[in-house]
Amino acid sequence: MEPIKKHYKNFLISLFQQFPKGHLAAASTLAAGLCFVLAAVPSGNAEATRQTRLPLDLPTQATPPKFVNHTPSNQPHSGLTSTLGVSLRLKDLVNSTLNPVPLVLASATAEASTIKEEPKWQEFIVKSGDSLSIIFQRAGLNDRDIYELFNESAEAKELRRIVPGQTIAFQLNDDGKLHQLHYVKDTLNSLNFTRSEDGFIAKKIERQPDIQVAFRQATINSSLFMAGKDAGMASNLIMELANIFAWDIDFALDIHRGDQFRVMYEERYLDGKKIGTGAILAAEFTNQGKTFQSVRYTNAEGASHYYTPSGESMRKEFLRMPVDFARISSHFNLNRKHPILHTIRAHKGTDYAAARGTPIKASGDGKVIFAGRKGGYGNTVILQHGQAYQTLYAHMHNFGKGVKVGTRVRQGQIIGYVGTTGLSTGPHLHYEFYVNGVVRNPMTVELPKARSIASAEKANFLAQTQPVVAQLEAFKGSSRLAMASDDDN
Ligand SMILES: [Zn+2]
């Protein structure tokens, strides 16, 4: 009868769920999106699991951020009582780097287009089936030119890896020989070859996107997803926001009308065009009057995690549930009558019914101390987490890749798949949790917080994060001002 906390399936669903009496039309539109999200739930390590990335990018503000306020459009299903987006160029805050680019090619809309330069450039988009030889021929060059280029420049071998969609531009000299070649690998990377007296000189051009800091805030009226969408946030950004607070807020049960969030994140621009969103830098979530704040910190090793402004980790050392999309079929009960043996036999864990093959995730970082068949437990994995904790996963159909005794696993890593091996009546995961050798109820045991910032690192942490938190506060202030005056600066 106890409420199921941190139920990840419900958590996902709740992001999209309307409160009762929601609009049907909106709900059905969301159904498609929900299937998509459910299908897109990643596996892999902890970070990947906690940060669902979707290729889907909802329409976002086309306006280049220049401290822009925008008022929400009054859509019929608008989930907001108030939404405000503010974006700002913030070079002081984040070391934004926009490198001068020595050569910028106009992007071609046609397959081959000329660029107004002296001498003439010819640009070709690599099509499927193209080879370097074919593209050189199109430019009026031949295999001997390719040979020359490859012979004189070691970097030319990168041209062997051309893929459709990339562009190659040529500049020929008066004799019809190759003078310059420009190979655009992707939006940010290109390679330039220029003929000199000593052969071709290669130059790598790596463009840095212009990082701008964006701010969005909303009050939830129907669902987190609707509120985020109306605030101009892409689905993956909404998911990331929810993931940051998922250890503190139960998104399945606890979200109420009037809850608010504020998020400050990176947007990446190239030549004034938005090419995507980056990381969330800081966020705030007010849930039923209780406000949680979180800030991103990158340590000396380059790993980024979220902390409270005082340096406590947002994560817990253990996931409450090691399987997504499961329902609890049997609770921890030390006086249970066994369904097969029909005798009183303690049920020392929680059973999660799920389809055969559903991934089972390590609930915390740890080491595999058992992986194999274990009597009535069937295929079983036992993990040791530090000194005090052990977790056990039973009735697995099969084991995760590379999972054997001695393997180190990360939180969220797939260690096996749901099955019904051993004494079992149907596909489910039997999960046990031990503290200092004593079996505990996995649903109610108090879970330790992940490591907070060490005192030696505290100064670094504060130096990096305090300006970010201050900026979040400033955004809040300025957005309140903007809402009051409804002005456009
Ligand atoms: Zn069980």
Coordinates of N, CA and C in Angstrom, one line a residue, residues 79-255:
G79 N -0.2 25.5 -21.1 CA -0.1 25.0 -19.8 C 0.5 26.0 -18.8
L80 N 0.4 27.2 -19.2 CA 1.1 28.2 -18.4 C 0.2 29.3 -17.8
T81 N 0.6 29.7 -16.7 CA 0.0 31.0 -16.2 C 0.9 32.1 -16.5
S82 N 2.2 31.8 -16.5 CA 3.2 32.8 -16.9 C 4.4 32.1 -17.5
T83 N 4.9 32.6 -18.6 CA 6.1 32.1 -19.1 C 6.9 33.2 -19.6
L84 N 8.2 33.1 -19.4 CA 9.0 34.2 -19.8 C 10.4 33.6 -20.2
G85 N 10.8 34.0 -21.3 CA 12.1 33.6 -21.8 C 13.0 34.8 -21.9
V86 N 14.2 34.6 -21.4 CA 15.2 35.7 -21.6 C 16.5 35.1 -22.1
S87 N 17.1 35.6 -23.1 CA 18.4 35.1 -23.5 C 19.3 36.3 -23.5
L88 N 20.5 36.0 -23.3 CA 21.5 37.1 -23.1 C 22.9 36.6 -23.5
R89 N 23.5 37.5 -24.2 CA 24.9 37.3 -24.5 C 25.7 37.4 -23.2
L90 N 26.5 36.5 -22.8 CA 27.0 36.5 -21.5 C 28.5 36.2 -21.5
K91 N 29.3 36.9 -22.2 CA 30.7 36.6 -22.4 C 31.4 36.6 -21.0
D92 N 30.9 37.5 -20.1 CA 31.6 37.6 -18.8 C 31.4 36.3 -18.0
L93 N 30.3 35.7 -18.2 CA 30.0 34.6 -17.4 C 30.7 33.3 -17.8
V94 N 30.6 33.0 -19.1 CA 31.2 31.8 -19.6 C 32.2 32.2 -20.6
N95 N 33.4 31.6 -20.6 CA 34.4 32.0 -21.5 C 33.9 31.6 -22.9
S96 N 33.2 32.5 -23.5 CA 32.7 32.1 -24.8 C 33.8 32.5 -25.9
T97 N 34.0 31.5 -26.8 CA 35.0 31.7 -27.7 C 34.5 31.6 -29.1
L98 N 34.7 32.7 -29.9 CA 34.3 32.7 -31.3 C 35.6 33.0 -32.0
N99 N 36.2 31.9 -32.6 CA 37.4 32.1 -33.2 C 37.2 32.8 -34.6
P100 N 38.1 33.7 -34.9 CA 38.0 34.2 -36.3 C 38.3 33.1 -37.3
V101 N 37.6 33.0 -38.3 CA 37.7 32.0 -39.3 C 38.3 32.5 -40.5
P102 N 39.5 32.0 -40.9 CA 40.2 32.6 -42.1 C 39.4 32.4 -43.4
L103 N 38.6 31.4 -43.5 CA 37.9 31.2 -44.7 C 36.5 30.7 -44.5
V104 N 35.6 31.5 -45.0 CA 34.2 31.1 -44.8 C 33.6 30.9 -46.1
L105 N 33.1 29.7 -46.3 CA 32.5 29.4 -47.6 C 31.0 29.6 -47.5
A106 N 30.4 30.2 -48.5 CA 29.0 30.3 -48.5 C 28.4 29.0 -48.6
S107 N 27.4 28.6 -47.9 CA 26.8 27.3 -48.1 C 26.0 27.2 -49.4
A108 N 26.3 26.1 -50.0 CA 25.7 26.0 -51.4 C 24.3 25.4 -51.3
T109 N 23.4 25.9 -52.0 CA 22.1 25.3 -52.0 C 21.9 24.4 -53.2
A110 N 22.6 24.7 -54.3 CA 22.6 23.8 -55.4 C 23.7 22.9 -55.2
E111 N 23.8 21.8 -56.1 CA 24.8 20.8 -55.9 C 26.2 21.4 -56.2
A112 N 26.3 22.3 -57.1 CA 27.6 22.9 -57.4 C 27.3 24.4 -57.6
S113 N 28.0 25.2 -56.8 CA 27.7 26.6 -56.9 C 29.1 27.3 -56.9
T114 N 29.1 28.4 -57.5 CA 30.4 29.1 -57.5 C 30.3 30.2 -56.4
I115 N 31.5 30.5 -55.9 CA 31.6 31.5 -54.8 C 32.4 32.7 -55.4
K116 N 31.8 33.8 -55.1 CA 32.4 35.0 -55.6 C 33.7 35.3 -54.9
E117 N 34.8 34.8 -55.5 CA 36.2 35.0 -55.0 C 37.1 35.0 -56.2
E118 N 38.2 35.5 -56.0 CA 39.2 35.5 -57.1 C 40.4 34.7 -56.7
P119 N 40.9 33.7 -57.4 CA 40.2 33.0 -58.4 C 39.0 32.2 -58.0
K120 N 38.2 31.7 -58.9 CA 36.9 31.1 -58.6 C 37.0 29.8 -57.8
W121 N 36.0 29.7 -56.9 CA 35.9 28.5 -56.1 C 34.7 27.7 -56.7
Q122 N 34.9 26.4 -56.7 CA 33.8 25.5 -57.1 C 33.5 24.6 -55.9
E123 N 32.3 24.5 -55.5 CA 31.9 23.7 -54.3 C 31.0 22.5 -54.7
F124 N 31.3 21.4 -54.2 CA 30.6 20.2 -54.4 C 30.1 19.5 -53.1
I125 N 28.8 19.1 -53.1 CA 28.4 18.4 -51.9 C 28.5 16.9 -52.2
V126 N 29.1 16.2 -51.3 CA 29.4 14.8 -51.5 C 28.0 14.0 -51.5
K127 N 27.8 13.2 -52.6 CA 26.6 12.5 -52.6 C 26.9 11.0 -52.4
S128 N 25.8 10.2 -52.1 CA 26.1 8.8 -51.9 C 26.6 8.2 -53.2
G129 N 27.6 7.3 -53.1 CA 28.2 6.7 -54.2 C 29.4 7.5 -54.8
D130 N 29.6 8.7 -54.3 CA 30.7 9.5 -54.7 C 32.0 9.0 -54.2
S131 N 33.1 9.1 -55.0 CA 34.4 8.8 -54.6 C 35.2 10.1 -54.8
L132 N 36.4 10.2 -54.2 CA 37.2 11.3 -54.3 C 37.5 11.6 -55.8
S133 N 37.7 10.5 -56.5 CA 38.1 10.5 -57.9 C 36.9 11.2 -58.7
I134 N 35.7 10.8 -58.4 CA 34.5 11.3 -59.1 C 34.4 12.8 -58.8
I135 N 34.6 13.2 -57.6 CA 34.5 14.6 -57.2 C 35.6 15.5 -57.9
F136 N 36.8 14.9 -57.9 CA 37.9 15.6 -58.6 C 37.6 15.8 -60.1
Q137 N 37.0 14.8 -60.7 CA 36.7 14.9 -62.1 C 35.7 16.0 -62.3
R138 N 34.7 16.1 -61.4 CA 33.7 17.1 -61.6 C 34.3 18.5 -61.5
A139 N 35.4 18.6 -60.8 CA 36.1 19.9 -60.6 C 37.1 20.1 -61.8
G140 N 37.1 19.2 -62.7 CA 38.1 19.3 -63.8 C 39.5 18.8 -63.5
L141 N 39.6 18.1 -62.4 CA 40.9 17.5 -62.0 C 40.9 16.0 -62.3
N142 N 42.1 15.4 -62.0 CA 42.1 14.0 -62.2 C 42.9 13.3 -61.1
D143 N 43.1 12.0 -61.3 CA 43.7 11.2 -60.2 C 45.1 11.6 -60.0
R144 N 45.8 12.2 -61.0 CA 47.2 12.7 -60.7 C 47.2 13.8 -59.7
D145 N 46.1 14.6 -59.8 CA 46.0 15.7 -58.8 C 45.8 15.2 -57.4
I146 N 45.0 14.1 -57.3 CA 44.8 13.4 -56.0 C 46.1 12.9 -55.5
Y147 N 46.8 12.2 -56.4 CA 48.1 11.6 -56.0 C 49.0 12.7 -55.5
E148 N 49.1 13.8 -56.2 CA 50.0 14.9 -55.8 C 49.6 15.4 -54.4
L149 N 48.3 15.6 -54.2 CA 47.8 16.1 -52.9 C 48.2 15.1 -51.7
F150 N 47.9 13.8 -52.0 CA 48.2 12.8 -51.0 C 49.7 12.6 -50.7
N151 N 50.4 12.8 -51.8 CA 51.9 12.6 -51.7 C 52.5 13.8 -50.9
E152 N 51.9 14.9 -51.0 CA 52.6 16.1 -50.4 C 52.0 16.5 -49.0
S153 N 50.9 15.9 -48.7 CA 50.3 16.3 -47.4 C 49.8 15.1 -46.7
A154 N 50.3 14.9 -45.5 CA 49.9 13.7 -44.7 C 48.4 13.8 -44.3
E155 N 48.0 15.0 -44.1 CA 46.6 15.3 -43.7 C 45.6 14.9 -44.7
A156 N 46.0 14.8 -46.0 CA 45.1 14.5 -47.1 C 44.4 13.2 -46.9
K157 N 45.0 12.3 -46.1 CA 44.3 11.0 -45.9 C 42.9 11.1 -45.3
E158 N 42.7 12.2 -44.6 CA 41.3 12.5 -44.1 C 40.2 12.5 -45.2
L159 N 40.7 12.9 -46.4 CA 39.8 12.9 -47.5 C 39.3 11.5 -47.9
R160 N 39.9 10.5 -47.4 CA 39.4 9.1 -47.7 C 38.1 8.9 -47.0
R161 N 37.8 9.7 -46.0 CA 36.7 9.4 -45.2 C 35.5 10.3 -45.5
I162 N 35.4 10.7 -46.7 CA 34.3 11.6 -47.1 C 33.0 10.9 -47.0
V163 N 32.0 11.6 -46.5 CA 30.6 11.0 -46.4 C 29.6 11.9 -47.0
P164 N 28.5 11.4 -47.5 CA 27.5 12.2 -48.2 C 27.1 13.4 -47.3
G165 N 26.9 14.5 -47.9 CA 26.5 15.7 -47.1 C 27.6 16.7 -46.8
Q166 N 28.9 16.1 -46.9 CA 30.0 17.0 -46.6 C 30.2 17.8 -47.9
T167 N 31.0 18.9 -47.8 CA 31.3 19.6 -49.0 C 32.8 19.7 -49.3
I168 N 33.2 19.7 -50.5 CA 34.6 19.9 -50.9 C 34.6 21.1 -51.9
A169 N 35.4 22.1 -51.7 CA 35.5 23.2 -52.6 C 36.9 23.3 -53.2
F170 N 37.0 23.6 -54.5 CA 38.3 23.7 -55.2 C 38.5 25.1 -55.7
Q171 N 39.8 25.4 -55.7 CA 40.2 26.6 -56.4 C 41.3 26.2 -57.3
L172 N 41.2 26.5 -58.6 CA 42.2 26.1 -59.5 C 43.0 27.3 -59.9
N173 N 44.3 27.1 -60.2 CA 45.1 28.2 -60.7 C 44.9 28.4 -62.2
D174 N 45.6 29.4 -62.8 CA 45.4 29.7 -64.2 C 45.7 28.5 -65.2
D175 N 46.6 27.6 -64.7 CA 47.0 26.5 -65.5 C 46.0 25.3 -65.3
G176 N 45.0 25.5 -64.6 CA 44.0 24.5 -64.3 C 44.5 23.5 -63.3
K177 N 45.5 23.8 -62.6 CA 46.0 22.9 -61.5 C 45.3 23.3 -60.2
L178 N 45.3 22.3 -59.3 CA 44.7 22.6 -58.0 C 45.5 23.6 -57.2
H179 N 44.9 24.7 -56.8 CA 45.6 25.6 -56.0 C 45.2 25.5 -54.5
Q180 N 43.9 25.4 -54.3 CA 43.4 25.3 -52.9 C 42.2 24.3 -52.8
L181 N 42.2 23.6 -51.8 CA 41.0 22.7 -51.5 C 40.5 22.9 -50.1
H182 N 39.2 23.0 -50.0 CA 38.6 23.2 -48.7 C 37.6 22.1 -48.5
Y183 N 37.8 21.4 -47.4 CA 37.0 20.2 -47.1 C 36.2 20.5 -45.8
V184 N 34.9 20.6 -45.9 CA 34.1 20.9 -44.7 C 33.5 19.6 -44.2
K185 N 34.1 19.1 -43.1 CA 33.7 17.8 -42.5 C 32.3 17.9 -41.8
D186 N 32.2 18.9 -41.0 CA 30.9 19.2 -40.3 C 30.8 20.6 -40.0
T187 N 29.7 21.0 -39.3 CA 29.5 22.4 -39.1 C 30.7 23.1 -38.4
L188 N 31.4 22.3 -37.6 CA 32.4 23.0 -36.8 C 33.9 22.7 -37.3
N189 N 34.0 21.7 -38.2 CA 35.4 21.3 -38.6 C 35.6 21.2 -40.1
S190 N 36.7 21.9 -40.5 CA 37.1 21.8 -41.9 C 38.6 21.8 -42.0
L191 N 39.0 21.4 -43.2 CA 40.4 21.2 -43.5 C 40.7 22.0 -44.8
N192 N 41.8 22.7 -44.8 CA 42.1 23.5 -45.9 C 43.5 23.2 -46.4
F193 N 43.7 23.0 -47.8 CA 45.0 22.7 -48.4 C 45.3 23.8 -49.3
T194 N 46.5 24.3 -49.2 CA 46.9 25.4 -50.1 C 48.3 25.0 -50.8
R195 N 48.4 25.1 -52.1 CA 49.6 24.8 -52.7 C 50.7 25.8 -52.4
S196 N 51.9 25.4 -52.1 CA 53.0 26.3 -51.9 C 54.2 25.7 -52.6
E197 N 55.3 26.4 -52.5 CA 56.5 25.9 -53.2 C 57.0 24.6 -52.6
D198 N 56.6 24.3 -51.4 CA 57.0 23.1 -50.7 C 55.9 22.1 -50.6
G199 N 55.0 22.1 -51.6 CA 53.9 21.2 -51.6 C 52.7 21.8 -50.9
F200 N 51.7 20.9 -50.7 CA 50.4 21.4 -50.1 C 50.6 21.6 -48.6
I201 N 50.1 22.8 -48.2 CA 50.1 23.0 -46.7 C 48.7 22.8 -46.2
A202 N 48.6 22.0 -45.2 CA 47.2 21.7 -44.6 C 47.0 22.6 -43.4
K203 N 45.8 23.0 -43.3 CA 45.4 23.8 -42.1 C 44.0 23.3 -41.6
K204 N 44.0 22.9 -40.3 CA 42.8 22.5 -39.7 C 42.0 23.7 -39.2
I205 N 40.8 23.8 -39.5 CA 40.0 24.9 -39.0 C 38.9 24.4 -38.1
E206 N 39.0 24.7 -36.9 CA 38.0 24.2 -35.9 C 37.3 25.4 -35.4
R207 N 36.0 25.4 -35.7 CA 35.2 26.6 -35.3 C 34.6 26.3 -33.9
Q208 N 34.6 27.3 -33.1 CA 33.9 27.2 -31.8 C 32.6 27.8 -31.9
P209 N 31.6 27.1 -31.5 CA 30.2 27.8 -31.5 C 30.2 28.9 -30.5
D210 N 29.4 29.9 -30.8 CA 29.3 31.0 -29.9 C 28.3 30.5 -28.9
I211 N 28.8 30.5 -27.6 CA 27.9 30.0 -26.6 C 27.1 31.2 -26.0
Q212 N 25.8 31.1 -26.0 CA 25.1 32.1 -25.3 C 24.2 31.4 -24.2
V213 N 24.0 32.2 -23.2 CA 23.3 31.7 -22.1 C 21.8 32.1 -22.2
A214 N 21.0 31.1 -22.1 CA 19.5 31.3 -22.3 C 18.8 31.0 -20.9
F215 N 17.7 31.7 -20.8 CA 17.0 31.5 -19.5 C 15.5 31.3 -19.8
R216 N 14.9 30.3 -19.2 CA 13.5 30.1 -19.4 C 12.9 29.8 -18.0
Q217 N 11.7 30.3 -17.9 CA 10.9 29.9 -16.6 C 9.5 29.7 -16.9
A218 N 8.8 28.9 -16.1 CA 7.4 28.7 -16.3 C 6.8 28.3 -15.1
T219 N 5.5 28.5 -15.0 CA 4.6 27.9 -14.0 C 3.8 26.8 -14.5
I220 N 3.8 25.7 -13.9 CA 3.2 24.5 -14.4 C 1.7 24.6 -14.1
N221 N 0.9 24.4 -15.2 CA -0.5 24.5 -15.1 C -1.1 23.1 -15.4
S222 N -0.5 22.4 -16.4 CA -1.0 21.1 -16.7 C 0.0 20.0 -16.5
S223 N 1.2 20.2 -17.2 CA 2.3 19.2 -17.0 C 3.6 19.9 -17.2
L224 N 4.6 19.3 -16.7 CA 6.0 19.8 -16.9 C 6.3 20.0 -18.4
F225 N 5.9 18.9 -19.1 CA 6.2 19.0 -20.6 C 5.5 20.1 -21.3
M226 N 4.3 20.3 -21.0 CA 3.5 21.4 -21.6 C 4.1 22.8 -21.2
A227 N 4.4 22.9 -20.0 CA 5.0 24.2 -19.5 C 6.3 24.5 -20.2
G228 N 7.2 23.4 -20.3 CA 8.5 23.6 -20.9 C 8.4 23.9 -22.4
K229 N 7.4 23.2 -23.0 CA 7.2 23.4 -24.4 C 6.7 24.8 -24.7
D230 N 5.8 25.3 -23.9 CA 5.3 26.6 -24.1 C 6.4 27.7 -23.8
A231 N 7.3 27.3 -23.0 CA 8.4 28.3 -22.7 C 9.5 28.2 -23.7
G232 N 9.3 27.4 -24.8 CA 10.2 27.4 -25.9 C 11.4 26.4 -25.7
M233 N 11.2 25.4 -24.8 CA 12.2 24.5 -24.6 C 12.1 23.2 -25.4
A234 N 13.2 22.7 -25.9 CA 13.1 21.4 -26.6 C 12.9 20.3 -25.7
S235 N 12.4 19.2 -26.2 CA 12.1 18.0 -25.3 C 13.3 17.5 -24.5
N236 N 14.4 17.5 -25.2 CA 15.6 16.9 -24.4 C 16.0 17.8 -23.3
L237 N 15.7 19.1 -23.4 CA 16.1 20.1 -22.4 C 15.1 19.8 -21.2
I238 N 13.8 19.6 -21.5 CA 12.9 19.4 -20.4 C 13.2 18.1 -19.7
M239 N 13.6 17.0 -20.4 CA 14.0 15.8 -19.8 C 15.2 16.0 -18.9
E240 N 16.2 16.8 -19.4 CA 17.4 17.0 -18.6 C 17.1 17.7 -17.3
L241 N 16.2 18.7 -17.4 CA 15.8 19.4 -16.2 C 15.1 18.5 -15.2
A242 N 14.3 17.6 -15.7 CA 13.6 16.7 -14.8 C 14.6 15.7 -14.2
N243 N 15.6 15.3 -15.0 CA 16.6 14.3 -14.5 C 17.4 14.9 -13.4
I244 N 17.7 16.2 -13.5 CA 18.5 16.8 -12.4 C 17.9 16.8 -11.1
F245 N 16.5 16.9 -11.1 CA 15.8 17.0 -9.8 C 15.1 15.6 -9.4
A246 N 15.4 14.6 -10.2 CA 14.6 13.3 -10.1 C 14.9 12.6 -8.8
W247 N 16.0 12.9 -8.1 CA 16.3 12.3 -6.8 C 15.5 13.0 -5.7
D248 N 15.1 14.2 -5.9 CA 14.4 15.0 -4.9 C 12.9 15.1 -5.1
I249 N 12.5 15.2 -6.3 CA 11.1 15.4 -6.7 C 10.6 14.2 -7.4
D250 N 9.5 13.7 -6.9 CA 8.9 12.6 -7.6 C 8.0 13.1 -8.7
F251 N 8.5 13.1 -9.9 CA 7.7 13.6 -11.0 C 6.4 12.9 -11.3
A252 N 6.3 11.6 -10.8 CA 5.1 10.8 -11.0 C 4.0 11.3 -10.1
L253 N 4.3 11.7 -8.9 CA 3.2 11.9 -8.0 C 3.2 13.3 -7.4
D254 N 4.3 14.0 -7.4 CA 4.4 15.2 -6.7 C 4.2 16.5 -7.4
I255 N 4.1 16.5 -8.7 CA 4.0 17.7 -9.5 C 2.5 18.3 -9.4

